[in-house]
Amino acid sequence: KFFKGLASAGAWCCFDEFNRINIEVLSVIAQQLLQLFGAKATGEKELEFESSHIKMDPTFSVFITMNPGYAGRTELPDNLK
């Protein structure tokens, strides 16, 4: 629901210390972001996302911070690099 609202509203977000999230969750987030940013790159105004039809405001964006190499940090999955 978070990314649906973000893309629909054209909002920005920042995930701080993103690589502290479990690898399984990172992978799901990566797939969702790939779909949204793919649609944004092709200029789509509407799309099916997570079983919902949403209107997308192309001003939305996602930023992350991370501290690689620290104890307890997860390496990013390939689909998120």
PDB file of N, CA and C in Angstrom:
ATOM      1  N   LYS A   1       0.817  -1.192   0.000  1.00  0.00           N
ATOM      2  CA  LYS A   1       0.000   0.000   0.000  1.00  0.00           C
ATOM      3  C   LYS A   1       0.864   1.261   0.000  1.00  0.00           C
ATOM      4  N   PHE A   2       2.021   1.164   0.636  1.00  0.00           N
ATOM      5  CA  PHE A   2       2.897   2.330   0.725  1.00  0.00           C
ATOM      6  C   PHE A   2       3.299   2.833  -0.661  1.00  0.00           C
ATOM      7  N   PHE A   3       3.761   1.911  -1.520  1.00  0.00           N
ATOM      8  CA  PHE A   3       4.225   2.330  -2.843  1.00  0.00           C
ATOM      9  C   PHE A   3       3.078   2.750  -3.749  1.00  0.00           C
ATOM     10  N   LYS A   4       1.892   2.178  -3.559  1.00  0.00           N
ATOM     11  CA  LYS A   4       0.728   2.630  -4.323  1.00  0.00           C
ATOM     12  C   LYS A   4       0.446   4.094  -4.038  1.00  0.00           C
ATOM     13  N   GLY A   5       0.430   4.449  -2.753  1.00  0.00           N
ATOM     14  CA  GLY A   5       0.180   5.838  -2.365  1.00  0.00           C
ATOM     15  C   GLY A   5       1.283   6.767  -2.820  1.00  0.00           C
ATOM     16  N   LEU A   6       2.505   6.318  -2.696  1.00  0.00           N
ATOM     17  CA  LEU A   6       3.651   7.127  -3.101  1.00  0.00           C
ATOM     18  C   LEU A   6       3.575   7.462  -4.588  1.00  0.00           C
ATOM     19  N   ALA A   7       3.365   6.440  -5.417  1.00  0.00           N
ATOM     20  CA  ALA A   7       3.314   6.650  -6.862  1.00  0.00           C
ATOM     21  C   ALA A   7       2.089   7.459  -7.274  1.00  0.00           C
ATOM     22  N   SER A   8       0.970   7.249  -6.604  1.00  0.00           N
ATOM     23  CA  SER A   8      -0.258   7.980  -6.941  1.00  0.00           C
ATOM     24  C   SER A   8      -0.167   9.450  -6.560  1.00  0.00           C
ATOM     25  N   ALA A   9       0.501   9.733  -5.458  1.00  0.00           N
ATOM     26  CA  ALA A   9       0.589  11.110  -4.963  1.00  0.00           C
ATOM     27  C   ALA A   9       1.748  11.893  -5.568  1.00  0.00           C
ATOM     28  N   GLY A  10       2.686  11.201  -6.177  1.00  0.00           N
ATOM     29  CA  GLY A  10       3.854  11.881  -6.708  1.00  0.00           C
ATOM     30  C   GLY A  10       4.821  12.296  -5.603  1.00  0.00           C
ATOM     31  N   ALA A  11       4.768  11.581  -4.485  1.00  0.00           N
ATOM     32  CA  ALA A  11       5.586  11.926  -3.323  1.00  0.00           C
ATOM     33  C   ALA A  11       6.990  11.330  -3.436  1.00  0.00           C
ATOM     34  N   TRP A  12       7.850  11.806  -2.582  1.00  0.00           N
ATOM     35  CA  TRP A  12       9.204  11.269  -2.462  1.00  0.00           C
ATOM     36  C   TRP A  12       9.336  10.620  -1.101  1.00  0.00           C
ATOM     37  N   CYS A  13      10.235   9.634  -1.001  1.00  0.00           N
ATOM     38  CA  CYS A  13      10.543   9.052   0.298  1.00  0.00           C
ATOM     39  C   CYS A  13      12.024   8.719   0.354  1.00  0.00           C
ATOM     40  N   CYS A  14      12.522   8.576   1.554  1.00  0.00           N
ATOM     41  CA  CYS A  14      13.901   8.159   1.758  1.00  0.00           C
ATOM     42  C   CYS A  14      13.922   7.048   2.797  1.00  0.00           C
ATOM     43  N   PHE A  15      14.500   5.909   2.429  1.00  0.00           N
ATOM     44  CA  PHE A  15      14.687   4.805   3.357  1.00  0.00           C
ATOM     45  C   PHE A  15      16.094   4.927   3.923  1.00  0.00           C
ATOM     46  N   ASP A  16      16.193   5.193   5.209  1.00  0.00           N
ATOM     47  CA  ASP A  16      17.487   5.336   5.867  1.00  0.00           C
ATOM     48  C   ASP A  16      18.006   3.960   6.276  1.00  0.00           C
ATOM     49  N   GLU A  17      19.287   3.722   6.055  1.00  0.00           N
ATOM     50  CA  GLU A  17      19.936   2.445   6.357  1.00  0.00           C
ATOM     51  C   GLU A  17      19.144   1.276   5.764  1.00  0.00           C
ATOM     52  N   PHE A  18      18.898   1.398   4.494  1.00  0.00           N
ATOM     53  CA  PHE A  18      18.073   0.449   3.739  1.00  0.00           C
ATOM     54  C   PHE A  18      18.581  -0.986   3.856  1.00  0.00           C
ATOM     55  N   ASN A  19      19.886  -1.166   3.924  1.00  0.00           N
ATOM     56  CA  ASN A  19      20.424  -2.523   3.942  1.00  0.00           C
ATOM     57  C   ASN A  19      20.353  -3.186   5.313  1.00  0.00           C
ATOM     58  N   ARG A  20      19.623  -2.610   6.240  1.00  0.00           N
ATOM     59  CA  ARG A  20      19.338  -3.282   7.510  1.00  0.00           C
ATOM     60  C   ARG A  20      18.079  -4.138   7.402  1.00  0.00           C
ATOM     61  N   ILE A  21      17.363  -4.018   6.313  1.00  0.00           N
ATOM     62  CA  ILE A  21      16.144  -4.795   6.082  1.00  0.00           C
ATOM     63  C   ILE A  21      16.541  -6.210   5.670  1.00  0.00           C
ATOM     64  N   ASN A  22      15.754  -7.204   6.073  1.00  0.00           N
ATOM     65  CA  ASN A  22      16.016  -8.602   5.706  1.00  0.00           C
ATOM     66  C   ASN A  22      16.056  -8.763   4.192  1.00  0.00           C
ATOM     67  N   ILE A  23      16.905  -9.664   3.717  1.00  0.00           N
ATOM     68  CA  ILE A  23      17.097  -9.882   2.286  1.00  0.00           C
ATOM     69  C   ILE A  23      15.797 -10.244   1.575  1.00  0.00           C
ATOM     70  N   GLU A  24      14.925 -11.011   2.220  1.00  0.00           N
ATOM     71  CA  GLU A  24      13.660 -11.394   1.588  1.00  0.00           C
ATOM     72  C   GLU A  24      12.788 -10.178   1.331  1.00  0.00           C
ATOM     73  N   VAL A  25      12.761  -9.273   2.293  1.00  0.00           N
ATOM     74  CA  VAL A  25      11.961  -8.054   2.153  1.00  0.00           C
ATOM     75  C   VAL A  25      12.594  -7.137   1.108  1.00  0.00           C
ATOM     76  N   LEU A  26      13.916  -7.031   1.105  1.00  0.00           N
ATOM     77  CA  LEU A  26      14.610  -6.220   0.100  1.00  0.00           C
ATOM     78  C   LEU A  26      14.268  -6.688  -1.311  1.00  0.00           C
ATOM     79  N   SER A  27      14.202  -7.987  -1.489  1.00  0.00           N
ATOM     80  CA  SER A  27      13.904  -8.533  -2.804  1.00  0.00           C
ATOM     81  C   SER A  27      12.495  -8.159  -3.265  1.00  0.00           C
ATOM     82  N   VAL A  28      11.526  -8.233  -2.369  1.00  0.00           N
ATOM     83  CA  VAL A  28      10.149  -7.853  -2.704  1.00  0.00           C
ATOM     84  C   VAL A  28      10.076  -6.369  -3.039  1.00  0.00           C
ATOM     85  N   ILE A  29      10.721  -5.547  -2.234  1.00  0.00           N
ATOM     86  CA  ILE A  29      10.735  -4.101  -2.488  1.00  0.00           C
ATOM     87  C   ILE A  29      11.379  -3.816  -3.843  1.00  0.00           C
ATOM     88  N   ALA A  30      12.460  -4.512  -4.146  1.00  0.00           N
ATOM     89  CA  ALA A  30      13.149  -4.308  -5.418  1.00  0.00           C
ATOM     90  C   ALA A  30      12.227  -4.606  -6.593  1.00  0.00           C
ATOM     91  N   GLN A  31      11.473  -5.696  -6.529  1.00  0.00           N
ATOM     92  CA  GLN A  31      10.553  -6.044  -7.608  1.00  0.00           C
ATOM     93  C   GLN A  31       9.472  -4.982  -7.783  1.00  0.00           C
ATOM     94  N   GLN A  32       8.946  -4.486  -6.675  1.00  0.00           N
ATOM     95  CA  GLN A  32       7.911  -3.458  -6.744  1.00  0.00           C
ATOM     96  C   GLN A  32       8.465  -2.169  -7.345  1.00  0.00           C
ATOM     97  N   LEU A  33       9.651  -1.779  -6.914  1.00  0.00           N
ATOM     98  CA  LEU A  33      10.248  -0.549  -7.441  1.00  0.00           C
ATOM     99  C   LEU A  33      10.612  -0.678  -8.915  1.00  0.00           C
ATOM    100  N   LEU A  34      11.081  -1.850  -9.324  1.00  0.00           N
ATOM    101  CA  LEU A  34      11.370  -2.064 -10.743  1.00  0.00           C
ATOM    102  C   LEU A  34      10.120  -1.862 -11.592  1.00  0.00           C
ATOM    103  N   GLN A  35       9.001  -2.360 -11.119  1.00  0.00           N
ATOM    104  CA  GLN A  35       7.751  -2.187 -11.872  1.00  0.00           C
ATOM    105  C   GLN A  35       7.370  -0.715 -11.949  1.00  0.00           C
ATOM    106  N   LEU A  36       7.423  -0.016 -10.822  1.00  0.00           N
ATOM    107  CA  LEU A  36       7.023   1.396 -10.810  1.00  0.00           C
ATOM    108  C   LEU A  36       7.967   2.266 -11.635  1.00  0.00           C
ATOM    109  N   PHE A  37       9.264   2.091 -11.454  1.00  0.00           N
ATOM    110  CA  PHE A  37      10.206   2.921 -12.198  1.00  0.00           C
ATOM    111  C   PHE A  37      10.239   2.557 -13.680  1.00  0.00           C
ATOM    112  N   GLY A  38       9.937   1.302 -14.009  1.00  0.00           N
ATOM    113  CA  GLY A  38       9.809   0.920 -15.413  1.00  0.00           C
ATOM    114  C   GLY A  38       8.648   1.639 -16.071  1.00  0.00           C
ATOM    115  N   ALA A  39       7.516   1.680 -15.378  1.00  0.00           N
ATOM    116  CA  ALA A  39       6.345   2.393 -15.898  1.00  0.00           C
ATOM    117  C   ALA A  39       6.619   3.887 -15.999  1.00  0.00           C
ATOM    118  N   LYS A  40       7.313   4.431 -15.027  1.00  0.00           N
ATOM    119  CA  LYS A  40       7.662   5.859 -15.044  1.00  0.00           C
ATOM    120  C   LYS A  40       8.565   6.171 -16.238  1.00  0.00           C
ATOM    121  N   ALA A  41       9.538   5.300 -16.500  1.00  0.00           N
ATOM    122  CA  ALA A  41      10.487   5.520 -17.590  1.00  0.00           C
ATOM    123  C   ALA A  41       9.818   5.505 -18.964  1.00  0.00           C
ATOM    124  N   THR A  42       8.746   4.731 -19.097  1.00  0.00           N
ATOM    125  CA  THR A  42       8.052   4.654 -20.386  1.00  0.00           C
ATOM    126  C   THR A  42       6.907   5.651 -20.493  1.00  0.00           C
ATOM    127  N   GLY A  43       6.720   6.460 -19.465  1.00  0.00           N
ATOM    128  CA  GLY A  43       5.702   7.509 -19.514  1.00  0.00           C
ATOM    129  C   GLY A  43       4.284   7.047 -19.250  1.00  0.00           C
ATOM    130  N   GLU A  44       4.129   5.856 -18.680  1.00  0.00           N
ATOM    131  CA  GLU A  44       2.777   5.377 -18.381  1.00  0.00           C
ATOM    132  C   GLU A  44       2.121   6.260 -17.322  1.00  0.00           C
ATOM    133  N   LYS A  45       0.855   6.531 -17.506  1.00  0.00           N
ATOM    134  CA  LYS A  45       0.107   7.337 -16.539  1.00  0.00           C
ATOM    135  C   LYS A  45      -0.708   6.475 -15.584  1.00  0.00           C
ATOM    136  N   GLU A  46      -1.001   5.241 -15.997  1.00  0.00           N
ATOM    137  CA  GLU A  46      -1.776   4.300 -15.187  1.00  0.00           C
ATOM    138  C   GLU A  46      -1.156   2.925 -15.337  1.00  0.00           C
ATOM    139  N   LEU A  47      -1.297   2.097 -14.296  1.00  0.00           N
ATOM    140  CA  LEU A  47      -0.781   0.738 -14.375  1.00  0.00           C
ATOM    141  C   LEU A  47      -1.454  -0.160 -13.361  1.00  0.00           C
ATOM    142  N   GLU A  48      -1.327  -1.466 -13.601  1.00  0.00           N
ATOM    143  CA  GLU A  48      -1.768  -2.471 -12.639  1.00  0.00           C
ATOM    144  C   GLU A  48      -0.594  -2.734 -11.705  1.00  0.00           C
ATOM    145  N   PHE A  49      -0.827  -2.524 -10.426  1.00  0.00           N
ATOM    146  CA  PHE A  49       0.239  -2.689  -9.450  1.00  0.00           C
ATOM    147  C   PHE A  49      -0.312  -3.372  -8.218  1.00  0.00           C
ATOM    148  N   GLU A  50       0.248  -4.535  -7.883  1.00  0.00           N
ATOM    149  CA  GLU A  50      -0.184  -5.272  -6.694  1.00  0.00           C
ATOM    150  C   GLU A  50      -1.701  -5.462  -6.674  1.00  0.00           C
ATOM    151  N   SER A  51      -2.241  -5.924  -7.777  1.00  0.00           N
ATOM    152  CA  SER A  51      -3.669  -6.232  -7.927  1.00  0.00           C
ATOM    153  C   SER A  51      -4.577  -5.007  -7.860  1.00  0.00           C
ATOM    154  N   SER A  52      -4.038  -3.832  -8.102  1.00  0.00           N
ATOM    155  CA  SER A  52      -4.835  -2.604  -8.117  1.00  0.00           C
ATOM    156  C   SER A  52      -4.496  -1.789  -9.351  1.00  0.00           C
ATOM    157  N   HIS A  53      -5.491  -1.111  -9.876  1.00  0.00           N
ATOM    158  CA  HIS A  53      -5.266  -0.174 -10.976  1.00  0.00           C
ATOM    159  C   HIS A  53      -4.997   1.186 -10.344  1.00  0.00           C
ATOM    160  N   ILE A  54      -3.818   1.760 -10.611  1.00  0.00           N
ATOM    161  CA  ILE A  54      -3.484   3.057 -10.012  1.00  0.00           C
ATOM    162  C   ILE A  54      -3.111   4.061 -11.096  1.00  0.00           C
ATOM    163  N   LYS A  55      -3.396   5.323 -10.815  1.00  0.00           N
ATOM    164  CA  LYS A  55      -2.916   6.428 -11.635  1.00  0.00           C
ATOM    165  C   LYS A  55      -1.592   6.870 -11.031  1.00  0.00           C
ATOM    166  N   MET A  56      -0.597   7.047 -11.873  1.00  0.00           N
ATOM    167  CA  MET A  56       0.732   7.351 -11.378  1.00  0.00           C
ATOM    168  C   MET A  56       1.115   8.794 -11.694  1.00  0.00           C
ATOM    169  N   ASP A  57       1.603   9.483 -10.677  1.00  0.00           N
ATOM    170  CA  ASP A  57       2.153  10.823 -10.849  1.00  0.00           C
ATOM    171  C   ASP A  57       3.660  10.646 -11.022  1.00  0.00           C
ATOM    172  N   PRO A  58       4.199  10.999 -12.177  1.00  0.00           N
ATOM    173  CA  PRO A  58       5.609  10.701 -12.458  1.00  0.00           C
ATOM    174  C   PRO A  58       6.616  11.492 -11.622  1.00  0.00           C
ATOM    175  N   THR A  59       6.152  12.339 -10.740  1.00  0.00           N
ATOM    176  CA  THR A  59       7.098  13.061  -9.882  1.00  0.00           C
ATOM    177  C   THR A  59       7.526  12.231  -8.680  1.00  0.00           C
ATOM    178  N   PHE A  60       6.934  11.048  -8.489  1.00  0.00           N
ATOM    179  CA  PHE A  60       7.310  10.233  -7.333  1.00  0.00           C
ATOM    180  C   PHE A  60       8.768   9.786  -7.458  1.00  0.00           C
ATOM    181  N   SER A  61       9.398   9.571  -6.314  1.00  0.00           N
ATOM    182  CA  SER A  61      10.761   9.058  -6.321  1.00  0.00           C
ATOM    183  C   SER A  61      11.082   8.391  -4.991  1.00  0.00           C
ATOM    184  N   VAL A  62      12.096   7.544  -5.006  1.00  0.00           N
ATOM    185  CA  VAL A  62      12.534   6.817  -3.815  1.00  0.00           C
ATOM    186  C   VAL A  62      14.049   6.966  -3.708  1.00  0.00           C
ATOM    187  N   PHE A  63      14.511   7.329  -2.535  1.00  0.00           N
ATOM    188  CA  PHE A  63      15.939   7.460  -2.265  1.00  0.00           C
ATOM    189  C   PHE A  63      16.287   6.536  -1.107  1.00  0.00           C
ATOM    190  N   ILE A  64      17.527   6.074  -1.083  1.00  0.00           N
ATOM    191  CA  ILE A  64      17.953   5.207   0.012  1.00  0.00           C
ATOM    192  C   ILE A  64      19.308   5.655   0.539  1.00  0.00           C
ATOM    193  N   THR A  65      19.545   5.388   1.816  1.00  0.00           N
ATOM    194  CA  THR A  65      20.885   5.504   2.380  1.00  0.00           C
ATOM    195  C   THR A  65      21.245   4.132   2.916  1.00  0.00           C
ATOM    196  N   MET A  66      22.532   3.832   2.937  1.00  0.00           N
ATOM    197  CA  MET A  66      22.967   2.556   3.486  1.00  0.00           C
ATOM    198  C   MET A  66      24.416   2.658   3.928  1.00  0.00           C
ATOM    199  N   ASN A  67      24.783   1.773   4.824  1.00  0.00           N
ATOM    200  CA  ASN A  67      26.137   1.704   5.345  1.00  0.00           C
ATOM    201  C   ASN A  67      26.669   0.296   5.080  1.00  0.00           C
ATOM    202  N   PRO A  68      27.203   0.062   3.889  1.00  0.00           N
ATOM    203  CA  PRO A  68      27.675  -1.288   3.565  1.00  0.00           C
ATOM    204  C   PRO A  68      28.887  -1.668   4.404  1.00  0.00           C
ATOM    205  N   GLY A  69      28.991  -2.963   4.664  1.00  0.00           N
ATOM    206  CA  GLY A  69      30.140  -3.469   5.380  1.00  0.00           C
ATOM    207  C   GLY A  69      30.020  -3.450   6.888  1.00  0.00           C
ATOM    208  N   TYR A  70      29.003  -2.820   7.439  1.00  0.00           N
ATOM    209  CA  TYR A  70      28.819  -2.816   8.891  1.00  0.00           C
ATOM    210  C   TYR A  70      28.254  -4.154   9.329  1.00  0.00           C
ATOM    211  N   ALA A  71      28.528  -4.555  10.536  1.00  0.00           N
ATOM    212  CA  ALA A  71      27.976  -5.799  11.076  1.00  0.00           C
ATOM    213  C   ALA A  71      26.449  -5.731  11.076  1.00  0.00           C
ATOM    214  N   GLY A  72      25.824  -6.809  10.671  1.00  0.00           N
ATOM    215  CA  GLY A  72      24.367  -6.873  10.660  1.00  0.00           C
ATOM    216  C   GLY A  72      23.727  -6.272   9.426  1.00  0.00           C
ATOM    217  N   ARG A  73      24.536  -5.825   8.464  1.00  0.00           N
ATOM    218  CA  ARG A  73      23.989  -5.233   7.245  1.00  0.00           C
ATOM    219  C   ARG A  73      23.870  -6.291   6.168  1.00  0.00           C
ATOM    220  N   THR A  74      22.877  -6.164   5.331  1.00  0.00           N
ATOM    221  CA  THR A  74      22.597  -7.104   4.254  1.00  0.00           C
ATOM    222  C   THR A  74      23.169  -6.561   2.946  1.00  0.00           C
ATOM    223  N   GLU A  75      23.744  -7.435   2.146  1.00  0.00           N
ATOM    224  CA  GLU A  75      24.156  -7.043   0.799  1.00  0.00           C
ATOM    225  C   GLU A  75      22.886  -6.877  -0.043  1.00  0.00           C
ATOM    226  N   LEU A  76      22.888  -5.896  -0.918  1.00  0.00           N
ATOM    227  CA  LEU A  76      21.717  -5.669  -1.761  1.00  0.00           C
ATOM    228  C   LEU A  76      21.576  -6.778  -2.802  1.00  0.00           C
ATOM    229  N   PRO A  77      20.345  -7.222  -3.062  1.00  0.00           N
ATOM    230  CA  PRO A  77      20.144  -8.215  -4.120  1.00  0.00           C
ATOM    231  C   PRO A  77      20.475  -7.606  -5.477  1.00  0.00           C
ATOM    232  N   ASP A  78      20.843  -8.435  -6.430  1.00  0.00           N
ATOM    233  CA  ASP A  78      21.238  -7.956  -7.756  1.00  0.00           C
ATOM    234  C   ASP A  78      20.170  -7.102  -8.426  1.00  0.00           C
ATOM    235  N   ASN A  79      18.901  -7.430  -8.200  1.00  0.00           N
ATOM    236  CA  ASN A  79      17.834  -6.673  -8.871  1.00  0.00           C
ATOM    237  C   ASN A  79      17.629  -5.287  -8.250  1.00  0.00           C
ATOM    238  N   LEU A  80      18.405  -4.948  -7.233  1.00  0.00           N
ATOM    239  CA  LEU A  80      18.277  -3.636  -6.613  1.00  0.00           C
ATOM    240  C   LEU A  80      19.528  -2.782  -6.829  1.00  0.00           C
ATOM    241  N   LYS A  81      20.563  -3.364  -7.370  1.00  0.00           N
ATOM    242  CA  LYS A  81      21.812  -2.627  -7.581  1.00  0.00           C
ATOM    243  C   LYS A  81      21.726  -1.714  -8.774  1.00  0.00           C
TER     244      LYS A  81
END
